[in-house]
mmCIF file of C-alpha atoms in Angstrom:
data_model
loop_
_atom_site.group_PDB
_atom_site.id
_atom_site.type_symbol
_atom_site.label_atom_id
_atom_site.label_comp_id
_atom_site.label_asym_id
_atom_site.label_seq_id
_atom_site.Cartn_x
_atom_site.Cartn_y
_atom_site.Cartn_z
ATOM 1 C CA MET A 71 17.085 -0.928 -16.465
ATOM 2 C CA ALA A 72 15.462 1.739 -19.236
ATOM 3 C CA THR A 73 15.662 5.024 -19.244
ATOM 4 C CA PHE A 74 13.853 6.474 -15.936
ATOM 5 C CA ASN A 75 10.965 8.909 -16.239
ATOM 6 C CA LEU A 76 9.726 9.769 -12.825
ATOM 7 C CA LYS A 77 6.514 11.419 -14.377
ATOM 8 C CA ASN A 78 5.610 8.106 -15.916
ATOM 9 C CA LEU A 79 5.531 6.549 -12.561
ATOM 10 C CA LEU A 80 3.712 9.393 -10.586
ATOM 11 C CA ARG A 81 0.267 9.311 -10.268
ATOM 12 C CA PRO A 82 -1.236 11.148 -13.042
ATOM 13 C CA ASN A 83 -2.908 13.682 -10.097
ATOM 14 C CA ILE A 84 0.299 14.015 -8.683
ATOM 15 C CA ARG A 85 2.224 15.060 -12.089
ATOM 16 C CA THR A 86 0.039 18.244 -12.096
ATOM 17 C CA LEU A 87 -0.105 18.752 -8.460
ATOM 18 C CA GLN A 88 1.312 22.599 -7.515
ATOM 19 C CA PRO A 89 3.003 22.819 -3.879
ATOM 20 C CA TYR A 90 0.777 25.250 -1.644
ATOM 21 C CA PRO A 91 2.257 28.580 -1.524
ATOM 22 C CA SER A 92 2.877 28.648 2.479
ATOM 23 C CA ALA A 93 3.473 32.023 3.742
ATOM 24 C CA ARG A 94 7.455 31.366 4.702
ATOM 25 C CA SER A 95 7.807 29.757 0.684
ATOM 26 C CA GLU A 96 6.462 32.755 -0.876
ATOM 27 C CA PHE A 97 8.707 35.392 0.829
ATOM 28 C CA SER A 98 12.181 34.905 0.912
ATOM 29 C CA GLY A 99 15.127 37.742 2.130
ATOM 30 C CA ARG A 100 15.315 39.993 5.112
ATOM 31 C CA ALA A 101 12.341 42.204 6.590
ATOM 32 C CA ASP A 102 11.834 43.786 9.813
ATOM 33 C CA ILE A 103 7.478 43.321 10.118
ATOM 34 C CA PHE A 104 6.143 39.802 9.198
ATOM 35 C CA LEU A 105 2.429 40.392 8.935
ATOM 36 C CA ASN A 106 1.910 37.619 6.363
ATOM 37 C CA ALA A 107 1.267 34.370 8.012
ATOM 38 C CA ASN A 108 -1.283 35.122 10.596
ATOM 39 C CA GLU A 109 1.015 34.558 13.379
ATOM 40 C CA ASN A 110 0.994 35.901 16.757
ATOM 41 C CA ALA A 111 2.699 39.091 16.381
ATOM 42 C CA PHE A 112 3.064 39.421 21.000
ATOM 43 C CA GLY A 113 5.188 36.036 20.526
ATOM 44 C CA SER A 114 4.664 33.130 22.659
ATOM 45 C CA PRO A 115 4.725 32.040 26.126
ATOM 46 C CA LEU A 116 7.628 30.347 26.084
ATOM 47 C CA ASP A 117 9.178 33.212 24.665
ATOM 48 C CA ALA A 118 8.199 35.487 27.157
ATOM 49 C CA HIS A 119 9.564 33.194 30.271
ATOM 50 C CA GLY A 120 12.360 31.505 28.621
ATOM 51 C CA ASN A 121 11.028 28.073 29.282
ATOM 52 C CA GLY A 122 11.858 26.712 25.726
ATOM 53 C CA VAL A 123 14.199 25.969 23.320
ATOM 54 C CA ILE A 124 14.318 28.875 21.281
ATOM 55 C CA PRO A 125 15.306 28.342 17.697
ATOM 56 C CA ALA A 126 18.200 30.306 16.181
ATOM 57 C CA GLN A 127 16.425 31.482 13.480
ATOM 58 C CA GLY A 128 13.794 33.152 15.002
ATOM 59 C CA ALA A 129 11.131 32.628 18.104
ATOM 60 C CA LEU A 130 8.705 30.135 18.580
ATOM 61 C CA HIS A 131 5.973 32.323 17.222
ATOM 62 C CA ARG A 132 7.045 32.243 13.628
ATOM 63 C CA TYR A 133 6.637 29.350 11.665
ATOM 64 C CA PRO A 134 9.633 27.277 10.609
ATOM 65 C CA ASP A 135 11.691 27.057 7.451
ATOM 66 C CA PRO A 136 8.900 24.910 5.142
ATOM 67 C CA LEU A 137 11.971 22.992 3.630
ATOM 68 C CA ALA A 138 14.392 22.902 6.732
ATOM 69 C CA TRP A 139 16.992 24.555 4.827
ATOM 70 C CA ALA A 140 19.832 24.856 7.318
ATOM 71 C CA LEU A 141 19.257 21.308 8.730
ATOM 72 C CA LYS A 142 19.593 20.020 4.953
ATOM 73 C CA GLU A 143 22.690 21.673 4.249
ATOM 74 C CA LYS A 144 24.356 20.647 7.167
ATOM 75 C CA TYR A 145 23.413 17.050 6.854
ATOM 76 C CA GLY A 146 24.108 16.986 3.143
ATOM 77 C CA ALA A 147 27.601 17.870 4.089
ATOM 78 C CA MET A 148 27.891 14.959 6.147
ATOM 79 C CA LYS A 149 26.128 12.927 3.826
ATOM 80 C CA GLY A 150 28.069 14.014 0.297
ATOM 81 C CA LEU A 151 24.650 15.386 -1.160
ATOM 82 C CA PRO A 152 23.024 18.504 -2.063
ATOM 83 C CA PRO A 153 20.221 19.622 0.112
ATOM 84 C CA GLU A 154 17.643 19.489 -3.349
ATOM 85 C CA GLN A 155 18.824 15.605 -3.134
ATOM 86 C CA ILE A 156 17.254 15.214 0.799
ATOM 87 C CA PHE A 157 13.726 15.197 2.160
ATOM 88 C CA LEU A 158 13.113 15.916 5.979
ATOM 89 C CA GLY A 159 9.937 14.422 7.653
ATOM 90 C CA MET A 160 8.454 13.081 10.876
ATOM 91 C CA GLY A 161 10.618 10.176 10.989
ATOM 92 C CA SER A 162 11.046 7.835 7.815
ATOM 93 C CA ASP A 163 7.529 6.766 8.084
ATOM 94 C CA GLU A 164 6.241 10.169 6.820
ATOM 95 C CA ALA A 165 8.476 9.762 3.671
ATOM 96 C CA ILE A 166 6.972 6.279 3.542
ATOM 97 C CA ASP A 167 3.672 7.368 3.571
ATOM 98 C CA ILE A 168 4.463 10.119 0.679
ATOM 99 C CA LEU A 169 6.108 7.808 -1.587
ATOM 100 C CA LEU A 170 2.934 5.734 -1.738
ATOM 101 C CA ARG A 171 0.517 8.566 -2.098
ATOM 102 C CA MET A 172 2.951 9.720 -5.060
ATOM 103 C CA PHE A 173 3.224 6.458 -6.984
ATOM 104 C CA CYS A 174 0.401 4.012 -6.082
ATOM 105 C CA ILE A 175 -3.265 4.373 -7.005
ATOM 106 C CA PRO A 176 -5.773 2.950 -4.569
ATOM 107 C CA GLY A 177 -7.584 -0.070 -5.380
ATOM 108 C CA LYS A 178 -5.057 -0.729 -8.703
ATOM 109 C CA ASP A 179 -1.493 -0.311 -7.790
ATOM 110 C CA ALA A 180 0.744 -2.755 -5.432
ATOM 111 C CA ILE A 181 4.021 -2.872 -3.240
ATOM 112 C CA VAL A 182 6.441 -5.755 -3.381
ATOM 113 C CA VAL A 183 7.697 -6.548 0.417
ATOM 114 C CA MET A 184 10.135 -9.232 1.888
ATOM 115 C CA PRO A 185 8.799 -10.417 5.170
ATOM 116 C CA PRO A 186 9.582 -10.825 7.827
ATOM 117 C CA THR A 187 10.566 -7.173 7.730
ATOM 118 C CA PHE A 188 9.657 -3.602 8.752
ATOM 119 C CA VAL A 189 5.478 -3.667 9.391
ATOM 120 C CA MET A 190 4.966 -0.113 8.238
ATOM 121 C CA TYR A 191 5.436 -0.574 4.579
ATOM 122 C CA ALA A 192 2.043 -2.847 4.891
ATOM 123 C CA SER A 193 0.236 -0.803 7.236
ATOM 124 C CA TYR A 194 -0.004 2.534 4.956
ATOM 125 C CA CYS A 195 -1.090 0.153 2.139
ATOM 126 C CA ALA A 196 -4.032 -0.887 4.154
ATOM 127 C CA ILE A 197 -4.746 2.417 5.019
ATOM 128 C CA HIS A 198 -4.453 3.913 1.249
ATOM 129 C CA ASP A 199 -6.066 0.536 -0.277
ATOM 130 C CA ILE A 200 -2.492 -0.204 -1.914
ATOM 131 C CA GLY A 201 -1.864 -4.244 -2.792
ATOM 132 C CA VAL A 202 1.039 -5.752 -1.191
ATOM 133 C CA ARG A 203 2.432 -8.592 -2.776
ATOM 134 C CA SER A 204 4.992 -10.510 -0.150
ATOM 135 C CA VAL A 205 7.386 -12.699 -1.192
ATOM 136 C CA PRO A 206 9.499 -14.325 2.064
ATOM 137 C CA LEU A 207 13.009 -14.082 2.516
ATOM 138 C CA ILE A 208 14.673 -17.444 2.378
ATOM 139 C CA THR A 209 15.479 -18.569 5.900
ATOM 140 C CA LYS A 210 17.943 -21.872 5.481
ATOM 141 C CA GLU A 211 20.442 -23.185 8.017
ATOM 142 C CA ASN A 212 23.242 -21.245 6.852
ATOM 143 C CA GLN A 213 21.260 -18.797 5.005
ATOM 144 C CA ALA A 214 18.968 -16.768 7.525
ATOM 145 C CA PHE A 215 16.803 -14.138 5.894
ATOM 146 C CA HIS A 216 18.185 -12.935 2.497
ATOM 147 C CA ILE A 217 16.426 -12.019 -0.787
ATOM 148 C CA ASP A 218 15.014 -14.568 -2.899
ATOM 149 C CA VAL A 219 15.868 -12.528 -6.228
ATOM 150 C CA PRO A 220 13.950 -14.566 -8.617
ATOM 151 C CA ALA A 221 10.920 -14.341 -6.595
ATOM 152 C CA VAL A 222 10.972 -10.572 -6.325
ATOM 153 C CA LEU A 223 11.154 -10.160 -9.989
ATOM 154 C CA SER A 224 8.708 -12.471 -11.111
ATOM 155 C CA ALA A 225 6.313 -10.709 -8.739
ATOM 156 C CA LEU A 226 7.180 -7.374 -10.629
ATOM 157 C CA ASP A 227 4.250 -6.268 -13.298
ATOM 158 C CA ASP A 228 3.047 -3.254 -14.072
ATOM 159 C CA THR A 229 1.046 -2.721 -11.007
ATOM 160 C CA VAL A 230 3.950 -3.071 -8.944
ATOM 161 C CA LYS A 231 5.275 0.886 -8.112
ATOM 162 C CA ILE A 232 7.428 0.440 -5.339
ATOM 163 C CA VAL A 233 9.822 -2.127 -4.087
ATOM 164 C CA PHE A 234 10.957 -2.039 -0.030
ATOM 165 C CA ILE A 235 14.197 -3.715 0.666
ATOM 166 C CA CYS A 236 14.867 -3.394 4.442
ATOM 167 C CA SER A 237 18.697 -3.557 5.064
ATOM 168 C CA PRO A 238 19.682 -4.050 7.465
ATOM 169 C CA ASN A 239 16.392 -5.297 7.825
ATOM 170 C CA ASN A 240 13.898 -4.753 11.091
ATOM 171 C CA PRO A 241 13.329 -7.077 12.661
ATOM 172 C CA THR A 242 16.063 -9.913 11.448
ATOM 173 C CA GLY A 243 18.914 -7.576 12.134
ATOM 174 C CA ASN A 244 21.113 -8.844 8.757
ATOM 175 C CA LEU A 245 21.781 -7.137 6.072
ATOM 176 C CA MET A 246 20.928 -7.993 2.618
ATOM 177 C CA ARG A 247 23.369 -8.774 0.257
ATOM 178 C CA GLU A 248 24.789 -6.041 -1.914
ATOM 179 C CA GLU A 249 24.248 -8.334 -4.866
ATOM 180 C CA ASP A 250 20.921 -8.920 -4.673
ATOM 181 C CA ILE A 251 19.957 -5.546 -3.846
ATOM 182 C CA LEU A 252 21.776 -4.318 -7.237
ATOM 183 C CA ALA A 253 19.919 -7.431 -9.179
ATOM 184 C CA ILE A 254 16.647 -5.966 -7.954
ATOM 185 C CA VAL A 255 17.692 -2.030 -8.496
ATOM 186 C CA GLN A 256 18.653 -3.389 -12.006
ATOM 187 C CA HIS A 257 16.042 -4.999 -13.567
ATOM 188 C CA ALA A 258 12.925 -3.168 -11.736
ATOM 189 C CA GLN A 259 10.969 -0.714 -14.042
ATOM 190 C CA CYS A 260 9.579 0.739 -10.762
ATOM 191 C CA MET A 261 10.681 2.748 -7.611
ATOM 192 C CA VAL A 262 12.723 0.612 -5.129
ATOM 193 C CA VAL A 263 13.238 2.212 -1.667
ATOM 194 C CA ILE A 264 15.909 0.797 0.086
ATOM 195 C CA ASP A 265 15.318 1.132 4.284
ATOM 196 C CA GLU A 266 18.797 2.110 5.779
ATOM 197 C CA ALA A 267 17.795 2.851 8.935
ATOM 198 C CA TYR A 268 20.169 1.268 10.867
ATOM 199 C CA ILE A 269 23.406 1.327 8.609
ATOM 200 C CA GLU A 270 25.281 3.168 10.828
ATOM 201 C CA PHE A 271 25.593 -0.023 12.751
ATOM 202 C CA THR A 272 27.380 -2.078 9.720
ATOM 203 C CA GLN A 273 30.529 -1.853 7.833
ATOM 204 C CA ARG A 274 28.608 -1.505 4.541
ATOM 205 C CA GLN A 275 28.603 1.847 2.643
ATOM 206 C CA SER A 276 25.565 3.202 1.881
ATOM 207 C CA MET A 277 23.339 2.890 -1.217
ATOM 208 C CA LEU A 278 24.069 6.871 -1.241
ATOM 209 C CA THR A 279 26.965 6.385 -2.600
ATOM 210 C CA ARG A 280 25.398 5.121 -5.946
ATOM 211 C CA LEU A 281 21.999 7.208 -6.154
ATOM 212 C CA HIS A 282 23.430 9.068 -8.787
ATOM 213 C CA GLU A 283 23.402 5.671 -11.038
ATOM 214 C CA PHE A 284 20.298 4.749 -10.307
ATOM 215 C CA PRO A 285 17.169 7.926 -10.319
ATOM 216 C CA HIS A 286 14.268 5.220 -9.186
ATOM 217 C CA VAL A 287 15.832 4.721 -5.794
ATOM 218 C CA VAL A 288 15.048 5.992 -2.751
ATOM 219 C CA VAL A 289 17.174 5.664 0.431
ATOM 220 C CA LEU A 290 15.540 5.977 3.526
ATOM 221 C CA GLN A 291 17.536 6.701 7.272
ATOM 222 C CA THR A 292 16.855 8.252 10.351
ATOM 223 C CA PHE A 293 17.786 10.318 12.989
ATOM 224 C CA SER A 294 16.265 8.148 15.599
ATOM 225 C CA LYS A 295 18.719 5.438 15.982
ATOM 226 C CA ALA A 296 23.026 6.423 15.831
ATOM 227 C CA LEU A 297 22.120 9.708 16.368
ATOM 228 C CA GLY A 298 19.580 8.945 19.722
ATOM 229 C CA LEU A 299 17.008 11.506 18.413
ATOM 230 C CA ALA A 300 14.123 9.320 18.461
ATOM 231 C CA GLY A 301 11.863 11.489 20.627
ATOM 232 C CA LEU A 302 12.226 14.612 17.848
ATOM 233 C CA ARG A 303 10.591 12.311 15.134
ATOM 234 C CA ILE A 304 12.415 13.175 12.070
ATOM 235 C CA GLY A 305 13.537 10.982 9.183
ATOM 236 C CA ALA A 306 15.198 11.808 5.805
ATOM 237 C CA ALA A 307 14.610 10.561 2.147
ATOM 238 C CA PHE A 308 17.596 10.462 -0.401
ATOM 239 C CA GLY A 309 16.802 10.558 -3.990
ATOM 240 C CA SER A 310 16.993 12.654 -7.501
ATOM 241 C CA SER A 311 16.353 16.291 -6.890
ATOM 242 C CA GLU A 312 13.230 15.359 -9.260
ATOM 243 C CA LEU A 313 11.876 12.985 -6.849
ATOM 244 C CA ILE A 314 12.742 15.584 -3.783
ATOM 245 C CA ALA A 315 10.999 18.218 -5.296
ATOM 246 C CA THR A 316 7.841 16.442 -5.723
ATOM 247 C CA MET A 317 8.094 14.736 -2.337
ATOM 248 C CA ASN A 318 7.826 18.242 -0.945
ATOM 249 C CA THR A 319 4.910 19.161 -2.745
ATOM 250 C CA VAL A 320 2.956 16.457 -1.542
ATOM 251 C CA LYS A 321 4.442 16.953 1.750
ATOM 252 C CA SER A 322 2.551 19.218 4.557
ATOM 253 C CA PRO A 323 4.118 23.096 4.526
ATOM 254 C CA TYR A 324 5.441 22.730 7.949
ATOM 255 C CA ASN A 325 6.362 19.053 8.620
ATOM 256 C CA VAL A 326 9.592 19.288 10.906
ATOM 257 C CA SER A 327 9.434 22.324 13.565
ATOM 258 C CA ALA A 328 11.497 24.639 14.519
ATOM 259 C CA VAL A 329 12.405 23.384 17.856
ATOM 260 C CA THR A 330 12.948 20.057 15.355
ATOM 261 C CA GLN A 331 15.487 21.542 13.041
ATOM 262 C CA GLU A 332 17.395 23.239 15.701
ATOM 263 C CA LEU A 333 17.941 20.666 17.871
ATOM 264 C CA ALA A 334 18.697 18.226 14.966
ATOM 265 C CA LEU A 335 21.422 20.858 13.870
ATOM 266 C CA ASN A 336 23.057 21.183 17.205
ATOM 267 C CA ALA A 337 22.868 16.951 17.422
ATOM 268 C CA LEU A 338 25.019 16.890 13.910
ATOM 269 C CA VAL A 339 27.659 18.870 15.207
ATOM 270 C CA GLN A 340 28.434 16.320 18.099
ATOM 271 C CA THR A 341 30.200 13.756 15.861
ATOM 272 C CA GLN A 342 32.592 12.403 18.565
ATOM 273 C CA TRP A 343 29.753 11.578 20.645
ATOM 274 C CA VAL A 344 27.956 9.811 18.139
ATOM 275 C CA GLN A 345 30.860 8.081 17.064
ATOM 276 C CA GLU A 346 31.823 6.707 20.545
ATOM 277 C CA SER A 347 27.891 6.012 21.449
ATOM 278 C CA VAL A 348 27.837 3.467 18.134
ATOM 279 C CA GLN A 349 31.058 2.243 19.102
ATOM 280 C CA GLU A 350 30.086 1.583 22.296
ATOM 281 C CA ILE A 351 26.719 0.101 21.126
ATOM 282 C CA LEU A 352 28.628 -2.537 18.878
ATOM 283 C CA ARG A 353 31.055 -3.923 21.422
ATOM 284 C CA GLU A 354 27.805 -4.439 23.866
ATOM 285 C CA ARG A 355 26.249 -6.372 20.992
ATOM 286 C CA GLU A 356 29.161 -8.648 20.315
ATOM 287 C CA GLN A 357 29.041 -9.208 24.145
ATOM 288 C CA LEU A 358 25.338 -9.695 23.871
ATOM 289 C CA LEU A 359 25.427 -12.169 21.027
ATOM 290 C CA HIS A 360 28.177 -14.366 22.878
ATOM 291 C CA ALA A 361 26.253 -14.569 25.901
ATOM 292 C CA LEU A 362 22.753 -15.315 24.495
ATOM 293 C CA GLN A 363 24.302 -18.260 22.966
ATOM 294 C CA THR A 364 24.412 -19.706 26.375
ATOM 295 C CA ILE A 365 20.900 -19.128 27.168
ATOM 296 C CA PRO A 366 19.106 -22.890 27.059
ATOM 297 C CA VAL A 367 15.693 -21.147 26.582
ATOM 298 C CA LEU A 368 17.216 -19.591 23.496
ATOM 299 C CA SER A 369 16.999 -21.946 20.175
ATOM 300 C CA ARG A 370 18.583 -19.948 17.744
ATOM 301 C CA VAL A 371 20.391 -16.253 18.462
ATOM 302 C CA TYR A 372 20.852 -14.787 14.858
ATOM 303 C CA PRO A 373 23.700 -12.601 13.846
ATOM 304 C CA SER A 374 23.030 -8.937 13.839
ATOM 305 C CA ASP A 375 24.232 -5.638 11.747
ATOM 306 C CA ALA A 376 21.967 -3.573 13.746
ATOM 307 C CA ASN A 377 21.222 -2.326 17.276
ATOM 308 C CA PHE A 378 19.130 -5.016 18.405
ATOM 309 C CA ILE A 379 19.580 -9.088 18.000
ATOM 310 C CA MET A 380 16.224 -11.462 16.968
ATOM 311 C CA VAL A 381 16.250 -14.593 19.072
ATOM 312 C CA GLU A 382 14.120 -17.855 18.576
ATOM 313 C CA THR A 383 12.386 -19.658 21.505
ATOM 314 C CA SER A 384 9.459 -22.198 21.735
ATOM 315 C CA ASN A 385 7.009 -20.078 23.392
ATOM 316 C CA ALA A 386 7.786 -16.386 22.898
ATOM 317 C CA LEU A 387 4.838 -15.227 24.531
ATOM 318 C CA ALA A 388 5.387 -16.774 27.833
ATOM 319 C CA LEU A 389 9.182 -15.499 27.867
ATOM 320 C CA TYR A 390 7.764 -12.276 26.908
ATOM 321 C CA LYS A 391 5.723 -12.052 29.820
ATOM 322 C CA TYR A 392 8.356 -13.242 32.641
ATOM 323 C CA LEU A 393 10.495 -10.555 31.546
ATOM 324 C CA LEU A 394 8.037 -7.972 31.885
ATOM 325 C CA GLY A 395 7.459 -9.346 35.731
ATOM 326 C CA CYS A 396 11.581 -8.867 35.831
ATOM 327 C CA GLY A 397 11.105 -5.324 34.503
ATOM 328 C CA VAL A 398 12.666 -5.690 31.360
ATOM 329 C CA VAL A 399 10.587 -4.897 28.251
ATOM 330 C CA VAL A 400 11.634 -6.205 24.422
ATOM 331 C CA ARG A 401 9.473 -6.952 21.088
ATOM 332 C CA LEU A 402 7.610 -9.891 20.864
ATOM 333 C CA ARG A 403 7.193 -11.611 17.762
ATOM 334 C CA LYS A 404 4.649 -14.261 17.246
ATOM 335 C CA PRO A 405 4.738 -16.711 15.049
ATOM 336 C CA ASP A 406 3.441 -16.308 11.767
ATOM 337 C CA GLU A 407 3.814 -17.783 8.030
ATOM 338 C CA TYR A 408 7.004 -16.102 7.824
ATOM 339 C CA TYR A 409 8.847 -16.522 11.193
ATOM 340 C CA ILE A 410 8.403 -19.435 13.607
ATOM 341 C CA GLY A 411 8.333 -16.639 16.908
ATOM 342 C CA GLY A 412 10.791 -15.261 19.123
ATOM 343 C CA LEU A 413 12.100 -12.253 20.868
ATOM 344 C CA ARG A 414 13.857 -8.748 19.272
ATOM 345 C CA LEU A 415 16.505 -7.537 21.942
ATOM 346 C CA THR A 416 17.341 -4.260 21.524
ATOM 347 C CA VAL A 417 21.044 -3.760 22.652
ATOM 348 C CA GLY A 418 21.031 -1.819 25.761
ATOM 349 C CA THR A 419 23.719 -0.108 28.104
ATOM 350 C CA ALA A 420 26.405 -2.672 29.801
ATOM 351 C CA GLU A 421 23.835 -2.657 33.188
ATOM 352 C CA GLU A 422 20.646 -3.147 30.727
ATOM 353 C CA ASN A 423 22.152 -5.944 29.033
ATOM 354 C CA SER A 424 23.266 -8.072 32.427
ATOM 355 C CA ALA A 425 19.827 -7.354 33.822
ATOM 356 C CA LEU A 426 18.471 -8.714 30.556
ATOM 357 C CA LEU A 427 20.676 -11.909 30.712
ATOM 358 C CA SER A 428 20.096 -12.383 34.458
ATOM 359 C CA ALA A 429 16.478 -12.273 33.842
ATOM 360 C CA LEU A 430 16.622 -15.038 30.711
ATOM 361 C CA ARG A 431 18.947 -17.282 33.054
ATOM 362 C CA SER A 432 16.519 -17.369 35.214
ATOM 363 C CA TYR A 433 13.356 -18.188 33.709
ATOM 364 C CA ILE A 434 12.288 -21.873 34.031
ATOM 365 C CA PRO A 435 9.638 -22.881 31.243
ATOM 366 C CA LEU A 436 6.549 -24.598 32.276
#
């Protein structure tokens, strides 16, 4: 790739955008009296009655740290990156939305996606009037859902500003081959976003270890999966310090609440729980994969590098409704131009997986 210049890729209005000067960002240091943010100086009912989670950094009537600096320092130490290279937001979704707003001019620019994949890439493009070029993943008998590298490279031109690669891919569950990812990264003259929401369930190293080589690469990860914090809505983007600084300029001033920051910090120190949880999911995944192979109604069970399994079936909707009637909720994937149709099954507890298998075995197609 040619010498990377972030400003050349940014939208012209983003290049000159100045960050919102929030009350918290304007002041640093210690003080006894804060009269700069129009907060309620008398506190909050949660402070007064002790009914809430009171952040260590201050009571709930105060605005949070707009850059979640303490959380970034802890998270960065775990990931081997400085906090300046970390963006934190409301799930990975916010990072995706911000990146599109930074690089893509509505009605003119486009992204490249590789379906079947995470639908939010295209959904945000529909909101922002950004074009979507779909390069379907290759599906053969012994080569399921891998990147068609020549087709992706052929789809790139001056209007394509971002390539999204989901690995492990959602909904298919497979890791993309590292050589395929690198082939795109090394040839693309645009941003390449590698979505690693499920990376903790694989044996492969994250692309975080190679960020220093590729300043046009952004890696997405999340607190929702392995860390088990989906309810907090917090995700991360990792990139060059210049890129992360621009993302912080575009984001809302206080996008991660004080309570979210505090709870996430508390979770990060529970490393043993996270490791044991991931190992249990992996054990259950392998047992579930083996058992699903024996279910007659399933025409194909795909291998998985994530915490879910994709299966094919001739009438996914009927089976989905039957499982609902058994009290088991799975994710329906209707047939489309990229996929025959089937169900995405999250790996649950041993009891939940047993109930799923029992329901599948009892299903009698009409």
